[in-house]
Each structure stands twice: as C-alpha cells, then as structure tokens.
Short mmCIF file of C-alpha atoms and ligand atoms in Angstrom, two decimals:
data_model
loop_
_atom_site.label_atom_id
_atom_site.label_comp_id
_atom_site.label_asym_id
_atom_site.label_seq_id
_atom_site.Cartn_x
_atom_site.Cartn_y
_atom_site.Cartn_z
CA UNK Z 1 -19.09 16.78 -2.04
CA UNK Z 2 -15.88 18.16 -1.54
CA UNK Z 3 -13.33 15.59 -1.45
CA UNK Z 4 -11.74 13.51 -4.48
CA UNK Z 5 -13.03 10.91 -6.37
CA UNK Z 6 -10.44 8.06 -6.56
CA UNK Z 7 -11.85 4.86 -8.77
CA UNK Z 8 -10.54 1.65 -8.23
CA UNK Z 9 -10.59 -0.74 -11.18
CA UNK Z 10 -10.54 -4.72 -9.86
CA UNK Z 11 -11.28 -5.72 -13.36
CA UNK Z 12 -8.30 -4.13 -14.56
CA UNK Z 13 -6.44 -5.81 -11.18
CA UNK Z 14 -7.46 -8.95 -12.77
CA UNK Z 15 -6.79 -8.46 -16.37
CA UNK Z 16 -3.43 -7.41 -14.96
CA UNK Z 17 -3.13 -10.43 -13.34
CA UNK Z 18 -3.72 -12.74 -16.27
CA UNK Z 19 -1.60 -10.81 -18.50
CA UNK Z 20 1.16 -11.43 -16.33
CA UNK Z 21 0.34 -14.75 -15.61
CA UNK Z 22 0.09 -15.80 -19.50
CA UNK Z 23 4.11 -14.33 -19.75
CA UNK Z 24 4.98 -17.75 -17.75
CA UNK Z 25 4.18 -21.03 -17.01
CA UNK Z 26 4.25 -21.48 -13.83
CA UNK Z 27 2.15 -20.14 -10.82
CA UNK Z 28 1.63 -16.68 -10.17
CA UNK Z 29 0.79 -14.92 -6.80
CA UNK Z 30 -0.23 -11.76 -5.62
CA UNK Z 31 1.47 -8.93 -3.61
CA UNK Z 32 -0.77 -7.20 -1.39
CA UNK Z 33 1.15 -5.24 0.94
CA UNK Z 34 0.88 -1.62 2.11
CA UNK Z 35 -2.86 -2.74 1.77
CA UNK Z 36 -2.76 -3.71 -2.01
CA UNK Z 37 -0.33 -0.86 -3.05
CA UNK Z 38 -2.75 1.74 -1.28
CA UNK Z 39 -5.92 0.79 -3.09
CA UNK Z 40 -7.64 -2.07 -0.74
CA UNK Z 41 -5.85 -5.22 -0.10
CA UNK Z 42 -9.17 -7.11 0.92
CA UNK Z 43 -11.01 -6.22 -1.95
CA UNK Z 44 -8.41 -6.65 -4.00
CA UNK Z 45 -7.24 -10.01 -2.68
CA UNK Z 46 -11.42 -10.78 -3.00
CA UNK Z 47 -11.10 -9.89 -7.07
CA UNK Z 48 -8.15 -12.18 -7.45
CA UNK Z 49 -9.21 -15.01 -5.22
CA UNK Z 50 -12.38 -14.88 -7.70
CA UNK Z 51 -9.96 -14.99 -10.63
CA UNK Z 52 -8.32 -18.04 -9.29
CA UNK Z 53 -5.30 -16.58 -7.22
CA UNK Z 54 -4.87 -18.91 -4.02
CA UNK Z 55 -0.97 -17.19 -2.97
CA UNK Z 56 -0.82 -13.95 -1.60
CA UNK Z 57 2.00 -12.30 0.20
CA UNK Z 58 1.92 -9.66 2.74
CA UNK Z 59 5.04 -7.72 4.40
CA UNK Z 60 4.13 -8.12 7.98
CA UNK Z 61 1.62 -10.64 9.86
CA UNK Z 62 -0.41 -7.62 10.60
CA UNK Z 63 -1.68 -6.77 7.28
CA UNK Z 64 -2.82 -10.55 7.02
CA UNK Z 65 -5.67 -10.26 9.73
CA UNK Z 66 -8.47 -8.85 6.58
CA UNK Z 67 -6.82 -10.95 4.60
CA UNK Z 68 -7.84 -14.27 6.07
CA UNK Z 69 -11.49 -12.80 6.95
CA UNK Z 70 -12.20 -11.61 3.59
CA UNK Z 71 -10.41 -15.30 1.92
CA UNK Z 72 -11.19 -17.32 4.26
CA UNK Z 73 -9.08 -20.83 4.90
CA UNK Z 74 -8.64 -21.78 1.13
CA UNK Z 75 -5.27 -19.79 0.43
CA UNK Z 76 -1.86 -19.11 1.45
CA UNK Z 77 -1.17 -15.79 3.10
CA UNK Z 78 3.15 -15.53 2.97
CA UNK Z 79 5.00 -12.66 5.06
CA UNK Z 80 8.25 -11.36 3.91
CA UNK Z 81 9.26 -10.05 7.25
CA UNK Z 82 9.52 -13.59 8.70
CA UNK Z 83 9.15 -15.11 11.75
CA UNK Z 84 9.14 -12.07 14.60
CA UNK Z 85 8.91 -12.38 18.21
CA UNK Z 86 5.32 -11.33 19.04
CA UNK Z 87 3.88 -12.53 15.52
CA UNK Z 88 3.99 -16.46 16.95
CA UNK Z 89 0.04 -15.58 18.01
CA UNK Z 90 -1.23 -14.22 14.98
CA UNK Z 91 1.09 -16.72 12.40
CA UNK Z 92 -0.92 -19.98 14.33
CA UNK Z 93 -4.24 -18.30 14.34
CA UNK Z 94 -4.45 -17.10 10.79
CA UNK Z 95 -2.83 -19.89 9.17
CA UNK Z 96 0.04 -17.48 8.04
CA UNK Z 97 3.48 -18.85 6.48
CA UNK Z 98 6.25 -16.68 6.99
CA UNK Z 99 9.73 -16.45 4.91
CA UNK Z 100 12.22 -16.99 7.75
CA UNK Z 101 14.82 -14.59 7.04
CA UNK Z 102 17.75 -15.45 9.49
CA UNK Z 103 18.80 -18.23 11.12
CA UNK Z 104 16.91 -16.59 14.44
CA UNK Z 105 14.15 -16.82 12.84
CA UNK Z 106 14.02 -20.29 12.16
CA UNK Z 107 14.69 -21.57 15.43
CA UNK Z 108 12.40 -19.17 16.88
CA UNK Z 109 9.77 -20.97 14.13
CA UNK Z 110 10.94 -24.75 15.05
CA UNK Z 111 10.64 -23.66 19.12
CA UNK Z 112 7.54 -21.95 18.77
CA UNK Z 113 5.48 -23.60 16.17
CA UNK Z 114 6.82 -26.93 14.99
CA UNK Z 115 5.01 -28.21 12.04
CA UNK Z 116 3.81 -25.00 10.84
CA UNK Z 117 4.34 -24.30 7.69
CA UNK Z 118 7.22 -21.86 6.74
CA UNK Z 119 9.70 -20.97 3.78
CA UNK Z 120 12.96 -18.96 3.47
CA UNK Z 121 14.11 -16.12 2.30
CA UNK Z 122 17.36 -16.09 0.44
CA UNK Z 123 19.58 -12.86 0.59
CA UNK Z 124 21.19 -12.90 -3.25
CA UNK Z 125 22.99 -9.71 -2.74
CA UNK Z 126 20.79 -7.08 -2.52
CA UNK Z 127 21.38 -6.97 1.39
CA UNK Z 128 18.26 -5.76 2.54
CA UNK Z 129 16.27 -9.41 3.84
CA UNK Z 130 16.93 -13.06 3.83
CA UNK Z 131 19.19 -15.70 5.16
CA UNK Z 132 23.27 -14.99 3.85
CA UNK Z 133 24.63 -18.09 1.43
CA UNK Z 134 27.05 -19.06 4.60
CA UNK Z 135 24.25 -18.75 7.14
CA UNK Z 136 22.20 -20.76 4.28
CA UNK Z 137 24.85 -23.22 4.06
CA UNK Z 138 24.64 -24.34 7.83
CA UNK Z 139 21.28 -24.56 7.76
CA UNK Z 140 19.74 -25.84 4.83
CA UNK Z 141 20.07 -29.34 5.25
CA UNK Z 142 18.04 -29.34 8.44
CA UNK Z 143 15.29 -26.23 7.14
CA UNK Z 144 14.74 -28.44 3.70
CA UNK Z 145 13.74 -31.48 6.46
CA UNK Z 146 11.39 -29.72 7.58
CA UNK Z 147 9.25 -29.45 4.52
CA UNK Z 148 9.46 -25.14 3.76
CA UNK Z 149 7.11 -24.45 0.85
CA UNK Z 150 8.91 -22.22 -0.89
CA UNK Z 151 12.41 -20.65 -1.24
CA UNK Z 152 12.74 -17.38 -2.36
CA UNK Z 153 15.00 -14.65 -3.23
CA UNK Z 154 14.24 -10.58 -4.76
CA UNK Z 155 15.94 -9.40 -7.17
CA UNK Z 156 17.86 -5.39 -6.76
CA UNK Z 157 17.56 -4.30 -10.46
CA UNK Z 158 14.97 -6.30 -12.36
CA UNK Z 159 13.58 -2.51 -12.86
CA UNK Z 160 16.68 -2.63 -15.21
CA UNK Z 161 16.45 -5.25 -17.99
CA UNK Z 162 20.09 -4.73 -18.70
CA UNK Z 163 21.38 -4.32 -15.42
CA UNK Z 164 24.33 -7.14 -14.74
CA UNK Z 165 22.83 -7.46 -11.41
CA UNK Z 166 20.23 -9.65 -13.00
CA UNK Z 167 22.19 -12.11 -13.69
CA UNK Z 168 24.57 -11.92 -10.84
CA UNK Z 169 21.59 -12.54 -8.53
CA UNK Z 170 20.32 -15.33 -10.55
CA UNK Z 171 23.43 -16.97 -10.58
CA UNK Z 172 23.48 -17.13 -7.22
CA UNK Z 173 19.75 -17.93 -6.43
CA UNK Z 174 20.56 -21.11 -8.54
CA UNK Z 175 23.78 -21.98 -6.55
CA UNK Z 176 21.68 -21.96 -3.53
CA UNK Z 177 18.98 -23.70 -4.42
CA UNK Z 178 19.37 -26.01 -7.87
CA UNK Z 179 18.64 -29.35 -6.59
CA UNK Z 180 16.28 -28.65 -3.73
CA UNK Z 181 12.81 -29.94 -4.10
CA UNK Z 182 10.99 -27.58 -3.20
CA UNK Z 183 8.91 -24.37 -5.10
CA UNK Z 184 11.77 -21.66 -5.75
CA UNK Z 185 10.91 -17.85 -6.53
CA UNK Z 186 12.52 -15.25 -7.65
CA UNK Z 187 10.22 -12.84 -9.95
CA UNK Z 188 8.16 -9.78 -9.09
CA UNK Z 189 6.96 -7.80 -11.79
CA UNK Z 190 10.29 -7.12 -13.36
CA UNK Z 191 11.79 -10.43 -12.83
CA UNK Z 192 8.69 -11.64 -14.74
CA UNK Z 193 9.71 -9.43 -17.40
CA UNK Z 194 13.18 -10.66 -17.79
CA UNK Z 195 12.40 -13.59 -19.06
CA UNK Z 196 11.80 -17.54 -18.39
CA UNK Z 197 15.45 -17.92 -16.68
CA UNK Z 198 13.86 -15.65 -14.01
CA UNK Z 199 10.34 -17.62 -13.26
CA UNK Z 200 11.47 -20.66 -10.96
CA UNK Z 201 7.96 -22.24 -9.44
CA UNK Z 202 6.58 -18.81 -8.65
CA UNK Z 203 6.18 -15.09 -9.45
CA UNK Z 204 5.20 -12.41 -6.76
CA UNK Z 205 4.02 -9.25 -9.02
CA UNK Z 206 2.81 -6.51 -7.36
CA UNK Z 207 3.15 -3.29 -8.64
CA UNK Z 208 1.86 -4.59 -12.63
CA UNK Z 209 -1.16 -6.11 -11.08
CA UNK Z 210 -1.92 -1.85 -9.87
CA UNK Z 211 -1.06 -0.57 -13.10
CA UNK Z 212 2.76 0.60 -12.57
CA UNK Z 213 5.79 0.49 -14.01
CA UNK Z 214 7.71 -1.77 -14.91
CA UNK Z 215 4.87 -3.40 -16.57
CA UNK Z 216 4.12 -1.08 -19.93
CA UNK Z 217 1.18 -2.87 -20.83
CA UNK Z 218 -0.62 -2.51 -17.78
CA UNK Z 219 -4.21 -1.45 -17.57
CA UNK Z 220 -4.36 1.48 -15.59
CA UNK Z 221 -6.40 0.84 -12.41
CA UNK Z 222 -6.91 4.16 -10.52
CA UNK Z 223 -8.53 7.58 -11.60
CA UNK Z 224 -8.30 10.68 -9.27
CA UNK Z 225 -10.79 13.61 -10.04
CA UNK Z 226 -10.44 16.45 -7.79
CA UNK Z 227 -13.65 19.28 -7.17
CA UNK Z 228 -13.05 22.27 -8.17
CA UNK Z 229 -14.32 24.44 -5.00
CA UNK Z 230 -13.91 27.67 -6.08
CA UNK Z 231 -12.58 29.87 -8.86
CA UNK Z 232 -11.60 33.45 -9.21
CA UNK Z 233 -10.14 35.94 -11.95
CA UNK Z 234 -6.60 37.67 -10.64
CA UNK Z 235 -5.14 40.66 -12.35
CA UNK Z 236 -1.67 40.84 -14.17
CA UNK Z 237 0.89 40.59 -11.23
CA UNK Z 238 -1.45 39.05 -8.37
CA UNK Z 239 0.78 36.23 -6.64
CA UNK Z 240 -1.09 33.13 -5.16
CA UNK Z 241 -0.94 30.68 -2.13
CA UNK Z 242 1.72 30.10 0.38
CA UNK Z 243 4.84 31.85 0.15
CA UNK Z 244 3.67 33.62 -2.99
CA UNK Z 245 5.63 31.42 -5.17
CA UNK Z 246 3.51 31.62 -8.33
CA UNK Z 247 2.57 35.68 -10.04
CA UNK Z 248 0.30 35.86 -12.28
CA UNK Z 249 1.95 37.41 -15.42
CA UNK Z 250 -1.43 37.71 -17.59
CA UNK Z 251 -4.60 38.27 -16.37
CA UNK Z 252 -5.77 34.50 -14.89
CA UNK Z 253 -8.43 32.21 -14.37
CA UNK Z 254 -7.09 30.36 -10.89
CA UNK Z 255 -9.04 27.32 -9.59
CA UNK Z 256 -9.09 26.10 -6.26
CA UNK Z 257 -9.55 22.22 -6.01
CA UNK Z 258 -10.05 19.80 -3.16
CA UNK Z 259 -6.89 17.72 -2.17
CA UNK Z 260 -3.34 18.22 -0.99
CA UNK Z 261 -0.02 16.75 0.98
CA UNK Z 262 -2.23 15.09 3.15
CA UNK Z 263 -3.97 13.49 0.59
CA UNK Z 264 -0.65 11.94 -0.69
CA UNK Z 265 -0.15 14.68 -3.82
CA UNK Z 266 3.17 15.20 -2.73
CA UNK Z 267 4.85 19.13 -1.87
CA UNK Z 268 7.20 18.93 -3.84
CA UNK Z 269 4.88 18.67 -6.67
CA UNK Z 270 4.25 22.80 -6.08
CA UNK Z 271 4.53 24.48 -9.29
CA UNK Z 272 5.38 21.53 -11.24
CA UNK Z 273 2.11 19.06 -11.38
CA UNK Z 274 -0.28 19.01 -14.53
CA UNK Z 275 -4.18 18.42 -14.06
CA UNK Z 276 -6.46 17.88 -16.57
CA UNK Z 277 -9.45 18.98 -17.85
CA UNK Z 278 -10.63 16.22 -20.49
CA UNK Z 279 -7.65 16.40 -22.57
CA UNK Z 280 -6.84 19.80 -21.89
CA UNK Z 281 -3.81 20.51 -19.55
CA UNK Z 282 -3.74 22.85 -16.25
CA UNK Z 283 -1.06 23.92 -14.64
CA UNK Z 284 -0.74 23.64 -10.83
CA UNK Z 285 0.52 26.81 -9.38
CA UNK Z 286 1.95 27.97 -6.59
CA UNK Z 287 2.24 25.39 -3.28
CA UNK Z 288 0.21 22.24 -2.71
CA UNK Z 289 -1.18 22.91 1.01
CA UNK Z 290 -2.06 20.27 3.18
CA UNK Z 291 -5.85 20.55 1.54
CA UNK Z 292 -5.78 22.54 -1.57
CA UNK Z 293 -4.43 22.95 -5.04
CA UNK Z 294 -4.28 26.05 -7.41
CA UNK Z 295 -4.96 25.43 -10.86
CA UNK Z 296 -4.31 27.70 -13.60
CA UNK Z 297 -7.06 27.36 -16.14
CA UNK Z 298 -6.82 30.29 -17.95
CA UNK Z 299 -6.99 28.85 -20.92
CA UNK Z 300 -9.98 26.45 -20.64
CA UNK Z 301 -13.09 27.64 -22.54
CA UNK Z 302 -15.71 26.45 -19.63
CA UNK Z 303 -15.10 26.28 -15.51
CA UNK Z 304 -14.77 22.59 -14.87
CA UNK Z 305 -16.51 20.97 -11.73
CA UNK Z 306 -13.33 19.24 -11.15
CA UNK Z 307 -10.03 18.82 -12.93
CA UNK Z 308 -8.25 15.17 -13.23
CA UNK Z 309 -5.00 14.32 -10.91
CA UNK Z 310 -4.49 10.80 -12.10
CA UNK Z 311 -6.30 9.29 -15.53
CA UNK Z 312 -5.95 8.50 -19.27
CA UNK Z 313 -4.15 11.55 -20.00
CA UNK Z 314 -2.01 11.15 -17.14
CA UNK Z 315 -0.93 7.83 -15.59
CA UNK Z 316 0.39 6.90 -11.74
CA UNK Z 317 4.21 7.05 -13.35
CA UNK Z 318 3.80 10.09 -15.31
CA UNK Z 319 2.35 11.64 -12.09
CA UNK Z 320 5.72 10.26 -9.98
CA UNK Z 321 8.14 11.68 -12.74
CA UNK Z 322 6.82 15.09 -11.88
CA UNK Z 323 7.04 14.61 -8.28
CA UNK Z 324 10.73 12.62 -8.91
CA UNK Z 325 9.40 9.17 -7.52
CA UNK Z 326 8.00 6.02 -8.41
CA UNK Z 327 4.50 4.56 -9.26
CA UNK Z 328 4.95 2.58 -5.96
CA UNK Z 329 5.24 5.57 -4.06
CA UNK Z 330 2.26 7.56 -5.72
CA UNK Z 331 -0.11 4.81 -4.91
CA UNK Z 332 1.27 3.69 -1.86
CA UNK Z 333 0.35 7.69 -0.30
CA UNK Z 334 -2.99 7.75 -1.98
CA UNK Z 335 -4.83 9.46 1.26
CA UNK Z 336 -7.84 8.33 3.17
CA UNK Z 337 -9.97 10.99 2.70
CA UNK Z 338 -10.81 10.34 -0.95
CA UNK Z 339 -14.41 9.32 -1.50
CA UNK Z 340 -13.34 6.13 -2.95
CA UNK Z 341 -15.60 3.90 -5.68
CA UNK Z 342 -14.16 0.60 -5.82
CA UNK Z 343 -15.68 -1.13 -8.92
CA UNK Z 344 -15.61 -4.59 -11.15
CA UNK Z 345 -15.15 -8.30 -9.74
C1 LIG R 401 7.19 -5.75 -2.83
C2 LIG R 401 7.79 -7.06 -3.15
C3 LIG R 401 7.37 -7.79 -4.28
C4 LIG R 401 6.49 -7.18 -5.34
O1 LIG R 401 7.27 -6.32 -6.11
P1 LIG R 401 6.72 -5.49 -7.35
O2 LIG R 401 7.91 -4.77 -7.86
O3 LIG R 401 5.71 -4.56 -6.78
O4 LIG R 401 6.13 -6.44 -8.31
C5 LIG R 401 7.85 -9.06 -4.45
N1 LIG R 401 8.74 -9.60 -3.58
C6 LIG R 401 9.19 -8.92 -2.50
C7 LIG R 401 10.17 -9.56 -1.59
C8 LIG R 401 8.75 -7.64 -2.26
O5 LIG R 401 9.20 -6.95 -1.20
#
C-alpha cells in the first residue's frame, strides 16, 4: 500500500459537538460545507444526526444532494449562498432552505417557490454576503410575513476575542433584528466562544466540530501517516529533489514517503514541514513534489514504515503555521487519494 493513511474520528466529531453545545443554551447546528471541512460531509452529518443534530448548513444547494440521501426528510439542510437562479430545482426537491442574501433573491424565492421555507442573511459589516441594513429596512416587514426561519448574520473577527469588530457587528445584528420573532444567529465557532451576548437562537460551528482552531479544547479528529517507500544513505554534500534545494551537510539517512501537493501538503511547505516518527521529529527536506516527500531521518535509531504528517505530536494548526495558513485550509485540501478509515458513530 502506497498511499496515506488519513483516520477520521466521528466520535471525536461528536464529542466536539457536545462540548460546544454544553458552552450555550440554545440550539446548536452543524457546518458541513466543502464536504464536512474535507473529511466526509455524509458521514459526518450521519454521526451527528445520531447524536441528535437535526440543522445542518451547507454553502451551495449542490453539496446538499448526499446530504438529504444519507438524513433523510427529518432535518433542515440551510445554504448560505441563497436563493440562485438554477438552484429553484434542487431547493423544492430536497427540501433545502436557503439564506436569501439580497433583495433578488427573495423575490426570485416568493416568484419561484412561494411557501417554501427560507431565512435571511444579514450583512453586519463584514461585506462579503447578506442583505445591507437599508436593503433590510425595505424589506423586512414583508420577508418577516412570510414566516423565514431564521435570521442570521457572521461575524469578521470572532477569531479575535478582543477584536472591536465583535462588538460592532453585534451591535448591529441586534439593531436589525431585536424584536423580530423569529430564531436569530450569529455564532460559529468563535462567536460561540465569545460569550452568551453572541448565541441568539442558534450557533453554526464548523471548524471546532473538525478539531481546529479557534476551539483549544478540541479533540483532534484526523491522523495522516504517510509510507515510507524507500530510503537511502547520501554522502556529505549530496543535494536532493527538485531544484536541489536541500545538501546534505553530514552524512544522511533520507526517506522517501508517499504524498505531496496533490495530496493537499502544500509547496510551500518545502524545507520547512516536520514529520514524525512516534515522538521523534523529521525534517522534510528539499521540495514537496506533486507525489513525494524527503524526510531526513538521520537521526532515528530504526527505518520507520511510515512517518506521521498530522497526529498527537502535531495537530491540523500546528501543521498550517508551518505552511502560513489556517486549520480550515489544511483540512479543506486533504487529497483524495488517501486510503481513508473513517471510524466511531
Ligand atoms: C463557514 C461558516 C460557518 C462555520 O464557521 P467556523 O468558523 O468553521 O465555525 C458559519 N457561518 C457561515 C456563514 C460560514 O460561512
């Protein structure tokens, strides 16, 4: 077997889950976009659904279709993206309720599928999605008659505890919507972290229910073991890989492992990524290719069958630093060739 081993841990999905959950009293749902943050979005949504989760939210209709096979009729499958021409088909068939995000959107909804259920996303100044406080303004008295299930809003900087945009946006969520009777949200992981101010009717972690950061306390979820193919012994001053980048300046033990940029370990991790060994650290050296890594394990005692990318010694985060990105992003890339073992609920 030459390809990695990435293990997916639903149990610790769930655990996540309820640890989140018990930091609020109110409902919390599950983001399961970019197919569940890279690692399986049905089987994830399946472990969850088990666990009592009956909310999920997607980013576009599309990702909803093995949603609603593997969770049947008995929960709510919400799209951020809205409302699109051309998702009219798929929202009625699969029971979908998207966040209308403009005021295009909702008449397109109302025209197309009146009575269907919908909510509305909020812009709070993070510019990126959602309905402006003037555009909100002409609307909201006739979009809150026609019954939306939720109103929402995403916060910029909830990343940062301390970042006045907290605040700013929550002042503003409230303007919009203090009064309305209908379920408000504002929270994903890090607005869950901020604090009770920030938990409205719903949360929407995503990220904390992987194992990322924000959420510190998070069980980790995924383990990457990569097999060592081959080794080989260089002399003092041979050079290895692409470009020659890395010399060997003492006589080396260099192993070649299974996995690469098309695997989603990142280029720009060349010469800069750890791997481990148990709890003993190995140097990547020289360029990622599109397939393989060098290792340096010159200083390991036995030749390992395969050397650990992601696991207890070294988390999705710690992995990002190196590479100068976020958990999200790690996870998110996580290629399809890896023999994957999903295990637990
Ligand atoms: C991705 C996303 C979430 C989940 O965010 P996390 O930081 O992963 O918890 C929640 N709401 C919206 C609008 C999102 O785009």
């Amino acid at each position: 077997m030459s390809t990695g081993r990435l293990t997916i841990d639903l149990d610790a999905v769930v655990a996540n889950w309820r640890a989140l959950d018990d930091m609020t009293n109110c409902k919390t749902a599950a983001v399961v976009k970019a197919d569940g943050y890279g690692l399986g979005a049905a089987n994830v949504a399946k472990a969850l659904f088990k666990a009592g989760v009956r909310q999920f939210f997607v980013a576009i209709a599309e990702e909803a279709v093995a949603l609603r096979e593997e969770l049947g009729d008995k929960s709510e499958i919400n799209v951020f993206s809205g409302h699109m021409k051309g998702d009219t088909d798929l929202i009625r068939e699969l029971g979908l309720t998207p966040m209308l995000n403009s005021v295009d959107q909702m008449t397109h909804h109302f025209e197309t599928l009146p009575g269907h259920p919908f909510g509305i996303q909020l812009d709070t100044g993070m510019n990126r999605l959602g309905m402006e406080p003037q555009e909100w303004a002409a609307v909201a008295e006739l979009a809150l008659s026609q019954g939306p299930r939720l109103v929402m809003s995403h916060l910029a900087c909830a990343d940062e505890p301390d970042h006045p945009m907290n605040p700013h946006q929550l002042g503003i969520f409230k303007q919009l919507t203090d009064g309305i009777n209908v379920p408000r949200s504002l929270a994903a992981t890090g607005g869950i972290l901020l604090g009770p101010d920030y938990h409205f009717d719903v949360t929407r972690p995503g990220i904390g229910l992987y194992g990322g950061q924000p959420f510190a306390h998070a069980q980790p979820v995924v383990e990457l073991d990569l097999p060592v193919i081959q080794t080989r012994d260089l002399a003092e001053g041979e050079v290895v890989g692409y470009g020659n980048t890395w010399q060997a300046d003492r006589p080396s033990r260099i192993a070649t492992v299974s996995g690469g940029y098309a695997d989603g370990i990142f280029r720009i991790l060349s010469d800069k990524a750890t791997l481990y060994h148990l709890d003993q650290p190995c140097k990547l050296v020289g360029r990622v290719s599109m397939d393989l890594l060098t290792i340096d394990i010159t200083d390991l005692s036995d030749t390992p069958d395969k050397l650990t990318l992601i696991g207890p010694q070294q988390g999705v985060d710690q992995l990002a630093k190196s590479a100068n990105t976020i958990g999200y992003e790690v996870l998110t890339q996580l290629g399809g060739r890896y023999n994957r073992k999903t295990f637990g609920k």
